[in-house]
mmCIF file of N, CA and C in Angstrom:
data_model
loop_
_atom_site.group_PDB
_atom_site.id
_atom_site.type_symbol
_atom_site.label_atom_id
_atom_site.label_comp_id
_atom_site.label_asym_id
_atom_site.label_seq_id
_atom_site.Cartn_x
_atom_site.Cartn_y
_atom_site.Cartn_z
ATOM 1 N N MET A 4 3.600 21.037 5.342
ATOM 2 C CA MET A 4 3.798 19.607 5.700
ATOM 3 C C MET A 4 2.451 19.023 6.009
ATOM 4 N N ARG A 5 1.652 19.745 6.737
ATOM 5 C CA ARG A 5 0.397 19.296 7.313
ATOM 6 C C ARG A 5 -0.626 18.853 6.021
ATOM 7 N N SER A 6 -0.537 19.996 5.146
ATOM 8 C CA SER A 6 -1.450 19.550 3.911
ATOM 9 C C SER A 6 -1.062 18.329 3.230
ATOM 10 N N ALA A 7 0.297 18.073 3.145
ATOM 11 C CA ALA A 7 0.756 16.852 2.445
ATOM 12 C C ALA A 7 0.389 15.593 3.244
ATOM 13 N N LEU A 8 0.430 15.719 4.556
ATOM 14 C CA LEU A 8 -0.057 14.582 5.401
ATOM 15 C C LEU A 8 -1.542 14.367 5.188
ATOM 16 N N ASP A 9 -2.331 15.492 5.153
ATOM 17 C CA ASP A 9 -3.761 15.333 5.017
ATOM 18 C C ASP A 9 -4.134 14.723 3.610
ATOM 19 N N ALA A 10 -3.252 14.908 2.677
ATOM 20 C CA ALA A 10 -3.487 14.259 1.344
ATOM 21 C C ALA A 10 -3.218 12.904 1.153
ATOM 22 N N ILE A 11 -2.661 12.220 2.080
ATOM 23 C CA ILE A 11 -2.360 10.831 1.960
ATOM 24 C C ILE A 11 -3.254 9.926 2.837
ATOM 25 N N PRO A 12 -3.453 8.669 2.655
ATOM 26 C CA PRO A 12 -4.309 7.936 3.496
ATOM 27 C C PRO A 12 -3.947 7.947 4.981
ATOM 28 N N PHE A 13 -5.034 8.015 5.890
ATOM 29 C CA PHE A 13 -4.830 8.138 7.300
ATOM 30 C C PHE A 13 -3.837 7.260 7.776
ATOM 31 N N ASP A 14 -3.972 5.871 7.591
ATOM 32 C CA ASP A 14 -3.048 4.879 8.236
ATOM 33 C C ASP A 14 -1.666 5.257 7.787
ATOM 34 N N GLN A 15 -1.353 5.557 6.593
ATOM 35 C CA GLN A 15 -0.021 5.894 6.210
ATOM 36 C C GLN A 15 0.579 7.175 6.944
ATOM 37 N N ALA A 16 -0.283 8.169 7.019
ATOM 38 C CA ALA A 16 0.142 9.418 7.776
ATOM 39 C C ALA A 16 0.375 9.195 9.197
ATOM 40 N N THR A 17 -0.431 8.423 9.784
ATOM 41 C CA THR A 17 -0.404 8.103 11.288
ATOM 42 C C THR A 17 0.906 7.285 11.470
ATOM 43 N N THR A 18 1.165 6.283 10.729
ATOM 44 C CA THR A 18 2.368 5.502 10.723
ATOM 45 C C THR A 18 3.639 6.364 10.603
ATOM 46 N N LEU A 19 3.610 7.221 9.654
ATOM 47 C CA LEU A 19 4.882 8.133 9.326
ATOM 48 C C LEU A 19 5.021 8.971 10.659
ATOM 49 N N LEU A 20 4.014 9.576 11.130
ATOM 50 C CA LEU A 20 4.149 10.347 12.298
ATOM 51 C C LEU A 20 4.688 9.587 13.545
ATOM 52 N N LEU A 21 4.075 8.527 13.794
ATOM 53 C CA LEU A 21 4.412 7.764 14.979
ATOM 54 C C LEU A 21 5.975 7.273 14.842
ATOM 55 N N HIS A 22 6.431 6.836 13.505
ATOM 56 C CA HIS A 22 7.869 6.422 13.418
ATOM 57 C C HIS A 22 8.770 7.599 13.433
ATOM 58 N N TYR A 23 8.457 8.552 12.494
ATOM 59 C CA TYR A 23 9.540 9.635 12.311
ATOM 60 C C TYR A 23 9.524 10.774 13.284
ATOM 61 N N HIS A 24 8.258 11.068 13.796
ATOM 62 C CA HIS A 24 8.186 12.172 14.657
ATOM 63 C C HIS A 24 8.223 11.765 16.194
ATOM 64 N N ALA A 25 7.480 10.767 16.483
ATOM 65 C CA ALA A 25 7.370 10.351 17.901
ATOM 66 C C ALA A 25 8.630 9.084 18.132
ATOM 67 N N GLY A 26 9.179 8.636 17.153
ATOM 68 C CA GLY A 26 10.366 7.767 17.429
ATOM 69 C C GLY A 26 9.905 6.395 17.788
ATOM 70 N N PHE A 27 8.688 5.889 17.470
ATOM 71 C CA PHE A 27 8.435 4.569 17.778
ATOM 72 C C PHE A 27 9.053 3.576 16.740
ATOM 73 N N ARG A 28 9.331 2.404 17.088
ATOM 74 C CA ARG A 28 9.892 1.330 16.185
ATOM 75 C C ARG A 28 8.691 0.737 15.447
ATOM 76 N N ARG A 29 9.037 -0.026 14.452
ATOM 77 C CA ARG A 29 8.013 -0.764 13.652
ATOM 78 C C ARG A 29 7.218 -1.685 14.451
ATOM 79 N N GLY A 30 7.831 -2.406 15.276
ATOM 80 C CA GLY A 30 7.237 -3.437 16.123
ATOM 81 C C GLY A 30 6.187 -2.753 17.160
ATOM 82 N N GLU A 31 6.675 -1.657 17.726
ATOM 83 C CA GLU A 31 5.812 -0.899 18.618
ATOM 84 C C GLU A 31 4.606 -0.459 17.904
ATOM 85 N N ILE A 32 4.703 0.155 16.628
ATOM 86 C CA ILE A 32 3.566 0.657 16.018
ATOM 87 C C ILE A 32 2.623 -0.538 15.627
ATOM 88 N N ALA A 33 3.180 -1.727 15.226
ATOM 89 C CA ALA A 33 2.365 -2.742 14.779
ATOM 90 C C ALA A 33 1.558 -3.226 16.123
ATOM 91 N N ARG A 34 2.156 -3.326 17.255
ATOM 92 C CA ARG A 34 1.361 -3.600 18.333
ATOM 93 C C ARG A 34 0.279 -2.612 18.707
ATOM 94 N N MET A 35 0.501 -1.363 18.552
ATOM 95 C CA MET A 35 -0.457 -0.206 18.771
ATOM 96 C C MET A 35 -1.689 -0.485 17.772
ATOM 97 N N HIS A 36 -1.416 -0.716 16.553
ATOM 98 C CA HIS A 36 -2.537 -0.745 15.641
ATOM 99 C C HIS A 36 -3.049 -2.073 15.383
ATOM 100 N N GLY A 37 -2.402 -3.197 15.968
ATOM 101 C CA GLY A 37 -3.051 -4.491 15.718
ATOM 102 C C GLY A 37 -2.780 -5.108 14.462
ATOM 103 N N VAL A 38 -1.547 -4.748 13.928
ATOM 104 C CA VAL A 38 -1.243 -5.225 12.557
ATOM 105 C C VAL A 38 0.150 -5.814 12.597
ATOM 106 N N SER A 39 0.500 -6.543 11.552
ATOM 107 C CA SER A 39 1.891 -7.104 11.462
ATOM 108 C C SER A 39 2.894 -6.115 11.283
ATOM 109 N N GLU A 40 4.127 -6.405 11.605
ATOM 110 C CA GLU A 40 5.330 -5.588 11.341
ATOM 111 C C GLU A 40 5.476 -5.206 9.803
ATOM 112 N N GLU A 41 5.221 -6.300 9.134
ATOM 113 C CA GLU A 41 5.276 -6.115 7.606
ATOM 114 C C GLU A 41 4.270 -5.169 7.077
ATOM 115 N N THR A 42 3.103 -5.008 7.799
ATOM 116 C CA THR A 42 2.108 -4.014 7.369
ATOM 117 C C THR A 42 2.510 -2.666 7.669
ATOM 118 N N VAL A 43 3.256 -2.472 8.799
ATOM 119 C CA VAL A 43 3.769 -1.138 9.066
ATOM 120 C C VAL A 43 4.960 -0.789 8.137
ATOM 121 N N LYS A 44 5.765 -1.810 7.781
ATOM 122 C CA LYS A 44 6.788 -1.490 6.836
ATOM 123 C C LYS A 44 6.224 -1.036 5.521
ATOM 124 N N SER A 45 5.134 -1.793 5.062
ATOM 125 C CA SER A 45 4.501 -1.332 3.736
ATOM 126 C C SER A 45 3.930 0.113 3.884
ATOM 127 N N ARG A 46 3.282 0.337 5.047
ATOM 128 C CA ARG A 46 2.679 1.698 5.220
ATOM 129 C C ARG A 46 3.743 2.706 5.241
ATOM 130 N N LEU A 47 4.938 2.384 5.839
ATOM 131 C CA LEU A 47 5.858 3.422 5.831
ATOM 132 C C LEU A 47 6.550 3.783 4.453
ATOM 133 N N ALA A 48 6.646 2.633 3.684
ATOM 134 C CA ALA A 48 7.232 2.813 2.331
ATOM 135 C C ALA A 48 6.107 3.517 1.337
ATOM 136 N N ARG A 49 4.949 3.093 1.477
ATOM 137 C CA ARG A 49 3.907 3.757 0.714
ATOM 138 C C ARG A 49 3.568 5.175 1.213
ATOM 139 N N GLY A 50 3.674 5.449 2.499
ATOM 140 C CA GLY A 50 3.547 6.717 3.030
ATOM 141 C C GLY A 50 4.568 7.717 2.672
ATOM 142 N N ARG A 51 5.871 7.295 2.608
ATOM 143 C CA ARG A 51 6.860 8.122 2.168
ATOM 144 C C ARG A 51 6.838 8.508 0.745
ATOM 145 N N ARG A 52 6.352 7.494 -0.098
ATOM 146 C CA ARG A 52 6.285 7.801 -1.479
ATOM 147 C C ARG A 52 4.983 8.753 -1.673
ATOM 148 N N ASN A 53 3.906 8.512 -1.060
ATOM 149 C CA ASN A 53 2.708 9.225 -1.407
ATOM 150 C C ASN A 53 2.918 10.679 -0.528
ATOM 151 N N PHE A 54 3.677 10.651 0.541
ATOM 152 C CA PHE A 54 3.847 12.042 1.058
ATOM 153 C C PHE A 54 4.591 12.961 0.161
ATOM 154 N N MET A 55 5.686 12.347 -0.415
ATOM 155 C CA MET A 55 6.594 13.138 -1.254
ATOM 156 C C MET A 55 5.857 13.633 -2.575
ATOM 157 N N ALA A 56 5.057 12.785 -3.039
ATOM 158 C CA ALA A 56 4.199 13.112 -4.238
ATOM 159 C C ALA A 56 3.273 14.322 -3.983
ATOM 160 N N ALA A 57 2.656 14.147 -2.731
ATOM 161 C CA ALA A 57 1.621 15.286 -2.440
ATOM 162 C C ALA A 57 2.482 16.476 -2.044
ATOM 163 N N TYR A 58 3.698 16.384 -1.534
ATOM 164 C CA TYR A 58 4.379 17.586 -1.075
ATOM 165 C C TYR A 58 4.828 18.301 -2.393
ATOM 166 N N ARG A 59 5.257 17.410 -3.391
ATOM 167 C CA ARG A 59 5.663 18.091 -4.670
ATOM 168 C C ARG A 59 4.594 18.846 -5.302
ATOM 169 N N ARG A 60 3.263 18.227 -5.516
ATOM 170 C CA ARG A 60 2.124 18.793 -5.938
ATOM 171 C C ARG A 60 1.872 20.097 -5.280
ATOM 172 N N LEU A 61 1.930 20.115 -3.998
ATOM 173 C CA LEU A 61 1.600 21.375 -3.151
ATOM 174 C C LEU A 61 2.680 22.401 -3.571
ATOM 175 N N GLU A 62 3.949 22.083 -3.547
ATOM 176 C CA GLU A 62 4.995 23.021 -3.979
ATOM 177 C C GLU A 62 4.637 23.693 -5.297
ATOM 178 N N ARG A 63 4.110 22.950 -6.187
ATOM 179 C CA ARG A 63 3.856 23.451 -7.536
ATOM 180 C C ARG A 63 2.450 24.213 -7.620
ATOM 181 N N GLY A 64 1.827 24.183 -6.475
ATOM 182 C CA GLY A 64 0.508 24.834 -6.404
ATOM 183 C C GLY A 64 -0.630 24.134 -6.944
ATOM 184 N N LEU A 65 -0.655 22.769 -7.016
ATOM 185 C CA LEU A 65 -1.654 21.916 -7.696
ATOM 186 C C LEU A 65 -2.373 21.400 -6.471
ATOM 187 N N ALA A 66 -3.736 21.050 -6.856
ATOM 188 C CA ALA A 66 -4.570 20.466 -5.833
ATOM 189 C C ALA A 66 -4.212 18.997 -5.796
ATOM 190 N N ARG A 67 -4.763 18.318 -4.800
ATOM 191 C CA ARG A 67 -4.585 16.842 -4.668
ATOM 192 C C ARG A 67 -4.594 16.218 -5.957
#
């Protein structure tokens, strides 16, 4: 999982970890990062999509 997180943009990885691992809500993450809640929502959506794509590539043994 760490390799897949490393393969996606830092802001997306950080947002995913704060939301899904640490349990912060979108509004809380937005305040932490100084961005809008809509930005956090977008980072979560893009981050999930990019994480899954990176994870699948790693499962198949392919590079980034």
